[in-house]
mmCIF file of C-alpha atoms in Angstrom:
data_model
loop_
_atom_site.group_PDB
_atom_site.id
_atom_site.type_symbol
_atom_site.label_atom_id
_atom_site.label_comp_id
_atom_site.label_asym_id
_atom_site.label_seq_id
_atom_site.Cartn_x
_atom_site.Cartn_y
_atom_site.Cartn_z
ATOM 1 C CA UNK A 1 89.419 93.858 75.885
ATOM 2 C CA UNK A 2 90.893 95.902 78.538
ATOM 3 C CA UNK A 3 91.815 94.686 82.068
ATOM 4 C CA UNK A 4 90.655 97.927 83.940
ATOM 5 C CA UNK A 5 90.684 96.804 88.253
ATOM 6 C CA UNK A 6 91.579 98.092 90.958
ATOM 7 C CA UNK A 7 90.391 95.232 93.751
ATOM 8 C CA UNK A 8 90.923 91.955 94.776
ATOM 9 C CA UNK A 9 87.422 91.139 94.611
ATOM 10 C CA UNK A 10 85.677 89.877 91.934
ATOM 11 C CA UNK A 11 82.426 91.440 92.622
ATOM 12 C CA UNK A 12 84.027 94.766 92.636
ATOM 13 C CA UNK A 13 85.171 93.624 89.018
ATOM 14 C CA UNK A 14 81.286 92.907 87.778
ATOM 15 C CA UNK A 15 80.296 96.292 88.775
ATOM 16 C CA UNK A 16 83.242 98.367 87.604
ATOM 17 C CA UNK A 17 81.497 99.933 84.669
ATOM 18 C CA UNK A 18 78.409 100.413 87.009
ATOM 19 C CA UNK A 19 75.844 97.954 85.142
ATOM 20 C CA UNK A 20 76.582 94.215 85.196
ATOM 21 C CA UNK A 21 74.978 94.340 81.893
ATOM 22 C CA UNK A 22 77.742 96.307 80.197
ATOM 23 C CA UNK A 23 80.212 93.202 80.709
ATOM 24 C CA UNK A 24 77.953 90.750 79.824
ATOM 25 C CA UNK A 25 77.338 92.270 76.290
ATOM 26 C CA UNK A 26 81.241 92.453 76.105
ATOM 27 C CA UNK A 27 81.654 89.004 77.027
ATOM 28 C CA UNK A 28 79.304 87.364 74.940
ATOM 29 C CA UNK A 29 80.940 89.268 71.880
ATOM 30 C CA UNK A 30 84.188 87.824 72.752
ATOM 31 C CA UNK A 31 82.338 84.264 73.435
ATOM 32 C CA UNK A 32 83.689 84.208 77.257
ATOM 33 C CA UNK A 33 81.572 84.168 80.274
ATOM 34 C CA UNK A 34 81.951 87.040 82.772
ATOM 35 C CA UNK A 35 82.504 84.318 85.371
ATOM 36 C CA UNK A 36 85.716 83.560 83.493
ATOM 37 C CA UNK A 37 86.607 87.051 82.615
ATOM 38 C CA UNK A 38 86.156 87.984 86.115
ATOM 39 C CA UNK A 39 88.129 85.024 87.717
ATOM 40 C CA UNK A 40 91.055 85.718 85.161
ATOM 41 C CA UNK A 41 91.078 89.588 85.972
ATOM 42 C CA UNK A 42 91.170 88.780 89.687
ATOM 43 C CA UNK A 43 94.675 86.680 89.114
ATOM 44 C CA UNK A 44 96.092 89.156 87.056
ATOM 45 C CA UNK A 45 95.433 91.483 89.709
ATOM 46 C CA UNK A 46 96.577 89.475 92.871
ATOM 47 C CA UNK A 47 99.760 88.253 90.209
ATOM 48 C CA UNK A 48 100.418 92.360 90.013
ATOM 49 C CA UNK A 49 99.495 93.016 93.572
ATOM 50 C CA UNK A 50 102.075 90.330 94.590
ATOM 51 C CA UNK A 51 104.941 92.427 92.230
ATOM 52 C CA UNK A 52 104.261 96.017 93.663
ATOM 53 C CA UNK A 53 104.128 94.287 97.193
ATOM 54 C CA UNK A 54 107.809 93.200 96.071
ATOM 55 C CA UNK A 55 108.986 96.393 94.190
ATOM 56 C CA UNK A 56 111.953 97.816 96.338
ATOM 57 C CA UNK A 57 113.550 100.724 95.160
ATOM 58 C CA UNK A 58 117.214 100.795 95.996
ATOM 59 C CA UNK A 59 117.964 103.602 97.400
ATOM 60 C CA UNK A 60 121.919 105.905 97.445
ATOM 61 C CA UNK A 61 124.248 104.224 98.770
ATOM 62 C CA UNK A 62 126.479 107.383 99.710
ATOM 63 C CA UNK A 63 128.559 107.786 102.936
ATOM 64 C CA UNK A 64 127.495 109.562 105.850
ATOM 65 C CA UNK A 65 130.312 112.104 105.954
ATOM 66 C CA UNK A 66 131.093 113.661 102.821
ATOM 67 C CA UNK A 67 133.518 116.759 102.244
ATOM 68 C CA UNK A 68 131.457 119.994 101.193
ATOM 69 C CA UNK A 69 132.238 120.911 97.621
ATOM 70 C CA UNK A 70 132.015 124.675 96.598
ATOM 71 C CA UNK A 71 130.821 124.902 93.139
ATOM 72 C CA UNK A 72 128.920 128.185 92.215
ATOM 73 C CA UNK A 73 131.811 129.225 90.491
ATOM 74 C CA UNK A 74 133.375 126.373 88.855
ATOM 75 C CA UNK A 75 132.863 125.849 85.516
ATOM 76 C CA UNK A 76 131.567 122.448 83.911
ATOM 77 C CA UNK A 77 133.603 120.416 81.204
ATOM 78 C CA UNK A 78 132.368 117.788 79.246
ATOM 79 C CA UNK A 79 132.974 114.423 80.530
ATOM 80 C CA UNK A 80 134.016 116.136 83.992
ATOM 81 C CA UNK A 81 133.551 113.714 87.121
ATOM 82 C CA UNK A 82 132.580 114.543 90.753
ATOM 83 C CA UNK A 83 132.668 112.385 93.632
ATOM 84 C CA UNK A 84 131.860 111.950 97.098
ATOM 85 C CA UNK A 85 131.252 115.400 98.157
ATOM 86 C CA UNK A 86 128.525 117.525 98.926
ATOM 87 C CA UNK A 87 127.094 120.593 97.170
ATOM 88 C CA UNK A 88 124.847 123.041 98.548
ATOM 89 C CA UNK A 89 123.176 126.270 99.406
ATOM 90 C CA UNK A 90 124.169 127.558 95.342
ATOM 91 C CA UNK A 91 123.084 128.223 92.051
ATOM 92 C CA UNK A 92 124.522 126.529 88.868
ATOM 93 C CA UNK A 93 123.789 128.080 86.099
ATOM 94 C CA UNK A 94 124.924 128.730 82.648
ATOM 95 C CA UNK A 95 126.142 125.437 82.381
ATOM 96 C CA UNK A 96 126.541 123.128 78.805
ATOM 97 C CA UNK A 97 128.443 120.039 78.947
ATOM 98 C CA UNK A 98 127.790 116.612 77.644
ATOM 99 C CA UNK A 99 128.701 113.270 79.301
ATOM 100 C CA UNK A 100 129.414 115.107 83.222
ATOM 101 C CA UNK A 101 129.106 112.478 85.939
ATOM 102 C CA UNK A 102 127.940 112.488 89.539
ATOM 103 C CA UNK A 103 128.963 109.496 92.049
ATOM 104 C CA UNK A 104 128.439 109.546 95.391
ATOM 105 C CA UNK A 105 126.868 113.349 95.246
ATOM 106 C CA UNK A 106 124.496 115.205 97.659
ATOM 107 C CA UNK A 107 122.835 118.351 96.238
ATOM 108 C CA UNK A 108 121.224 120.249 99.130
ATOM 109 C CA UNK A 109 119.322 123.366 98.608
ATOM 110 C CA UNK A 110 120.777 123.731 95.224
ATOM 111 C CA UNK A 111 119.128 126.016 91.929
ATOM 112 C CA UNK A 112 120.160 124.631 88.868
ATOM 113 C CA UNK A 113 119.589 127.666 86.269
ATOM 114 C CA UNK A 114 119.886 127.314 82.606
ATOM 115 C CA UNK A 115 121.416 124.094 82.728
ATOM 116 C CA UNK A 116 121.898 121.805 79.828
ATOM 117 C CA UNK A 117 123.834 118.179 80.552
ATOM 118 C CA UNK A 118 123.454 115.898 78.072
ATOM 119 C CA UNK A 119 123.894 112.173 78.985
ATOM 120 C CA UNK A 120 124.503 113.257 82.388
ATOM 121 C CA UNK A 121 124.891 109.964 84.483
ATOM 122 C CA UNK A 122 124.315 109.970 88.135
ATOM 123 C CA UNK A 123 124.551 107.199 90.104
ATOM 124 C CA UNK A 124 124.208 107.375 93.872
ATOM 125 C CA UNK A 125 123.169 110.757 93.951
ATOM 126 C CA UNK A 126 120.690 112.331 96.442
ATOM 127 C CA UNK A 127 118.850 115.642 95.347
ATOM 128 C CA UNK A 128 117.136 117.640 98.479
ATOM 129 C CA UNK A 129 115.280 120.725 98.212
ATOM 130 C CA UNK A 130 117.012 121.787 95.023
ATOM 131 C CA UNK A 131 114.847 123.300 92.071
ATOM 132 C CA UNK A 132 115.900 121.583 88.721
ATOM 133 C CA UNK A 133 112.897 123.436 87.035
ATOM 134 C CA UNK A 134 113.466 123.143 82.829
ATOM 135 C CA UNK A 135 116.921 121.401 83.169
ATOM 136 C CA UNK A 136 117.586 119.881 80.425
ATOM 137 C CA UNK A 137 118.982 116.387 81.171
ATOM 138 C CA UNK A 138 118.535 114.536 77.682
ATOM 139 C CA UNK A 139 119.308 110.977 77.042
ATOM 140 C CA UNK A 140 120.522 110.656 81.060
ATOM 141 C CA UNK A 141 121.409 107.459 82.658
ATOM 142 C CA UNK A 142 119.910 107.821 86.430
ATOM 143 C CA UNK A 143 121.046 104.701 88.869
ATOM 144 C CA UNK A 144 120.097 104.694 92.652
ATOM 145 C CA UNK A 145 119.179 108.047 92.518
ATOM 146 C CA UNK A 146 116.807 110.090 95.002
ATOM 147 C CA UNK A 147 114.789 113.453 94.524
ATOM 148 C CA UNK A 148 113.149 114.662 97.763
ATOM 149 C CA UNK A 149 111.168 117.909 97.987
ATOM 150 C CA UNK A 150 112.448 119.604 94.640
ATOM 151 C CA UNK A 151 110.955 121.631 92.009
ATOM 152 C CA UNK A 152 111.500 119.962 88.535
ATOM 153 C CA UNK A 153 108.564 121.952 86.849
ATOM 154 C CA UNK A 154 109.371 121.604 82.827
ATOM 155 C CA UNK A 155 112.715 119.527 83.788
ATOM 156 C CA UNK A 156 113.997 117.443 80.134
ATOM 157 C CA UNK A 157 114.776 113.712 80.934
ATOM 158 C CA UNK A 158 113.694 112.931 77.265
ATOM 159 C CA UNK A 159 114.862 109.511 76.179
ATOM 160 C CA UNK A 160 116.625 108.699 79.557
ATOM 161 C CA UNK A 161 117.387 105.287 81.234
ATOM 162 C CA UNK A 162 115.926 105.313 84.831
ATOM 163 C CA UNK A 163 117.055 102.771 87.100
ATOM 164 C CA UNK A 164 116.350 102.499 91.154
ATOM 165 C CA UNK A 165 114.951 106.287 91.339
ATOM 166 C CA UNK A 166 112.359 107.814 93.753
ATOM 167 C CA UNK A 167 110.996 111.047 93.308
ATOM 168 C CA UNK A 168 109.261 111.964 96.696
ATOM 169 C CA UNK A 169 107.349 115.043 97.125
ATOM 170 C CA UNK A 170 107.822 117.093 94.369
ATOM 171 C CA UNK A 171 106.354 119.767 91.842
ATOM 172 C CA UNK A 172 107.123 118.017 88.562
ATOM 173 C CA UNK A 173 104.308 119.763 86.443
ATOM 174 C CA UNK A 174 105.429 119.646 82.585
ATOM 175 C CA UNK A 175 108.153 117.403 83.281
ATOM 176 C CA UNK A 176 109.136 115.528 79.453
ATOM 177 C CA UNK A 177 109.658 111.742 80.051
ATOM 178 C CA UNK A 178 109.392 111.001 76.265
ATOM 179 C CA UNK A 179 111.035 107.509 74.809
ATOM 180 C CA UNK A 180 112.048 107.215 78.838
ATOM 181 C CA UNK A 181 113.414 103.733 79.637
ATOM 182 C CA UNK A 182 112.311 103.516 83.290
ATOM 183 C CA UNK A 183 112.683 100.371 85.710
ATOM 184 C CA UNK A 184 112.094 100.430 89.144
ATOM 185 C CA UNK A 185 110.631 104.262 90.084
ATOM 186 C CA UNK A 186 108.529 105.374 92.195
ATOM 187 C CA UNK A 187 106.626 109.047 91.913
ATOM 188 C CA UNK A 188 105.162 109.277 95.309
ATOM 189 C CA UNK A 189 103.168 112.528 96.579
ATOM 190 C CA UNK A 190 104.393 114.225 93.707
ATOM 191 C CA UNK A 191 102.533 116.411 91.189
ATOM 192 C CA UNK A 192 102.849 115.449 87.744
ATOM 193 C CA UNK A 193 100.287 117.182 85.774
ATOM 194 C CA UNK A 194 100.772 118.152 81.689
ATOM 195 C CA UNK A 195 103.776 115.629 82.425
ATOM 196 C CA UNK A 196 104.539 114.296 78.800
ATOM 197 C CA UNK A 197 105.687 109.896 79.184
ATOM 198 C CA UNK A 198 104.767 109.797 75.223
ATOM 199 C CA UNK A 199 106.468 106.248 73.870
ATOM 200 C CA UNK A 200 108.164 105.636 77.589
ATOM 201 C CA UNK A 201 108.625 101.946 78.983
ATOM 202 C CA UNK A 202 107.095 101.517 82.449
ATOM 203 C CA UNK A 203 108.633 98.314 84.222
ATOM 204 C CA UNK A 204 107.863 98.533 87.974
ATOM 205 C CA UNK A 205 107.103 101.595 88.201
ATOM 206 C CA UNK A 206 104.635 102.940 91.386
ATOM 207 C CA UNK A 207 102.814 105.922 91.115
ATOM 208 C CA UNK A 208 101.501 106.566 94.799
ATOM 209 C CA UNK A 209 99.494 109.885 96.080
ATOM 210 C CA UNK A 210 100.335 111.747 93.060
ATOM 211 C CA UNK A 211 98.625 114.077 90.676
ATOM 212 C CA UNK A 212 98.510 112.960 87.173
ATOM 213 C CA UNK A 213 95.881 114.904 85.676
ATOM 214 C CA UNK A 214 96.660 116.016 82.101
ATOM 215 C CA UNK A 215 99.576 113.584 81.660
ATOM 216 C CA UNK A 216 100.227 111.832 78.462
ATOM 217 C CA UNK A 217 100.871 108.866 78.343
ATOM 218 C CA UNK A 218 100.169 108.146 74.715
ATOM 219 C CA UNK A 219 102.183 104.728 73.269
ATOM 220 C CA UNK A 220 103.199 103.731 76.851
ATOM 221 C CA UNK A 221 102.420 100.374 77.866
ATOM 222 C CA UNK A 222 100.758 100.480 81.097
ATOM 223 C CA UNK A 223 100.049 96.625 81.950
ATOM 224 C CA UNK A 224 100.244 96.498 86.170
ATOM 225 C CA UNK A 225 100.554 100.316 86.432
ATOM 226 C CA UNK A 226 98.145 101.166 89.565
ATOM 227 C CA UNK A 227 96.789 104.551 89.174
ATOM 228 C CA UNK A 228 94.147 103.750 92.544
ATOM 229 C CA UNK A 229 95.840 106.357 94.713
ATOM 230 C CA UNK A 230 96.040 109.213 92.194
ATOM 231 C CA UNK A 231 94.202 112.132 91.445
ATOM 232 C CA UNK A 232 93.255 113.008 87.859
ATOM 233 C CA UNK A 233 90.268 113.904 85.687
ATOM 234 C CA UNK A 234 92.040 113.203 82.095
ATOM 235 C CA UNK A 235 95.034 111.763 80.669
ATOM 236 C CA UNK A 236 95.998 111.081 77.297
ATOM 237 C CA UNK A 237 96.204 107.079 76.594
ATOM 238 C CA UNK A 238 95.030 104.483 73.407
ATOM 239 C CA UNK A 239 92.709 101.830 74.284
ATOM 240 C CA UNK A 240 95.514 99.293 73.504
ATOM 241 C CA UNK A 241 97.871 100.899 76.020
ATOM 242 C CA UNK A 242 95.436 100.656 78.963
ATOM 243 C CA UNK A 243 95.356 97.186 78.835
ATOM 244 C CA UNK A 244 96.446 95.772 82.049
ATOM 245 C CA UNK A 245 96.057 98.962 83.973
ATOM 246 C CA UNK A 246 94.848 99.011 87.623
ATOM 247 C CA UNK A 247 92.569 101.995 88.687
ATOM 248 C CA UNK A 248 89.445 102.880 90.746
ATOM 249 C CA UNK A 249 86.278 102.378 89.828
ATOM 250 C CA UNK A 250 85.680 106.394 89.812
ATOM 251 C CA UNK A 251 88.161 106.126 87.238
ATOM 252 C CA UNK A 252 87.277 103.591 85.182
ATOM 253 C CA UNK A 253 84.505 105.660 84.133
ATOM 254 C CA UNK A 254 86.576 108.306 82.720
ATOM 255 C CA UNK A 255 88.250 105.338 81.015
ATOM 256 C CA UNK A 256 85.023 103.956 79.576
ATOM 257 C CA UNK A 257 84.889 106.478 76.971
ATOM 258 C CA UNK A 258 88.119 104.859 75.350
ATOM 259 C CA UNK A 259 85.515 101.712 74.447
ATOM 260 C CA UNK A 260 83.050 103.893 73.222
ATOM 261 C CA UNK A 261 80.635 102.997 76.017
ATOM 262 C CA UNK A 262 78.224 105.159 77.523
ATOM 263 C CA UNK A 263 77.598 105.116 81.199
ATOM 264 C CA UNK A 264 73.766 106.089 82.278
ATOM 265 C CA UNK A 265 72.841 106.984 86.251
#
């Protein structure tokens, strides 16, 4: 049976599917009481609560004063590496190189055009106003990394490792997150719709204010995953990967139809 909450309160829990009668049939086909489902859902939730309460994302640490970098022009190698410096007001574009590393790099105001880095690793890297729309950054290895106010409509991060990354405030519409390895990330007031997270591992990861309508997230575990604060009217999920999964009780109606149950006014 699915753990679908979203409060602290266990008589918020009895009337998530709107009639109390809808648990009790469950219950009694599983030979539990709904006094005892309902007591353990509330301390998974508080247990989960307690975690995102906890869940710090570390953020860059780069140096205040960093040397601008000009860069339209140069051409990328593979295995090239770029440090502490700061990269702005261009376009990059044209660019295929596997293996090209980023420490320690601000990218202000930045369009990155036809771009394709392979296991690109960044690690302290801040991204601010750039658009990274349909980049293709396959198999990347992102550590302490922030993206503020960009445009990564369509952007490629298929089969990346994610570690310590915040993406605040931005348009990532048809973004590909597929086989993803992602620990500590938060999307928050972002847009995420048609986003693909097919087979991805969620560990810590906060979705906040964000819209996730459309998104698949089809083989991706999403035990402690709070969805409360974001907007959607479908995604793509199994019944055995919603297990665990925190959202509203607006939602949980949508989700209803996963258990074959039918909810009447």
């Amino acid at each position: 049976m699915a753990l679908i909450v979203s409060r602290e309160k266990v008589e918020y829990i009895n009337d998530m599917l709107v009639k109390r009668e809808v648990i009790d049939n469950q219950c009694r086909a599983v030979s539990v009481t709904s006094l005892t489902l309902s007591l353990y859902i509330l301390g998974e939730v508080i247990r989960i609560k307690k975690l995102q309460t906890h869940l710090k994302i570390l953020l860059p640490d780069i140096p205040e004063e960093l040397a601008e970098v000009i860069f339209s022009d140069r051409r990328i190698c593979n295995e090239d590496y770029f440090e502490m410096g700061k990269i702005s007001n261009c376009i990059i574009e044209n660019q295929r190189a596997e293996r090209v590393c980023f420490d320690k790099v601000i990218f202000k105001n930045v369009i990155f055009n036809k771009v394709n880095f392979s296991r690109l690793e960044l690690t302290n890297v801040i991204f601010v106003n750039c658009d990274l729309s349909n980049a293709d950054f396959n198999e990347a290895i992102m550590h302490q990394v922030e993206i503020k106010n960009c445009k990564i409509l369509g952007i490629n991060l298929l089969g990346a490792t994610l570690r310590n990354v915040l993406f605040d405030n931005c348009y990532g519409d048809y973004a590909t997150f597929c086989n993803a390895n992602c620990k500590q990330v938060k999307f928050h007031n972002s847009s995420l719709a048609n986003a693909d997270f097919y087979k991805s591992t969620l560990l810590h990861v906060h979705f906040s204010n964000s819209n996730l309508d459309q998104i698949q997230l089809s083989g991706t575990k999403l035990a402690g995953i709070d969805l409360t604060s974001c907007e959607f009217r479908q995604i793509s999920v199994t019944i055995e990967d919603v297990q665990g999964c925190i959202v509203s009780p607006q939602q949980a109606v949508g989700f209803s139809r996963l258990f074959g149950l039918i909810i009447k006014d």
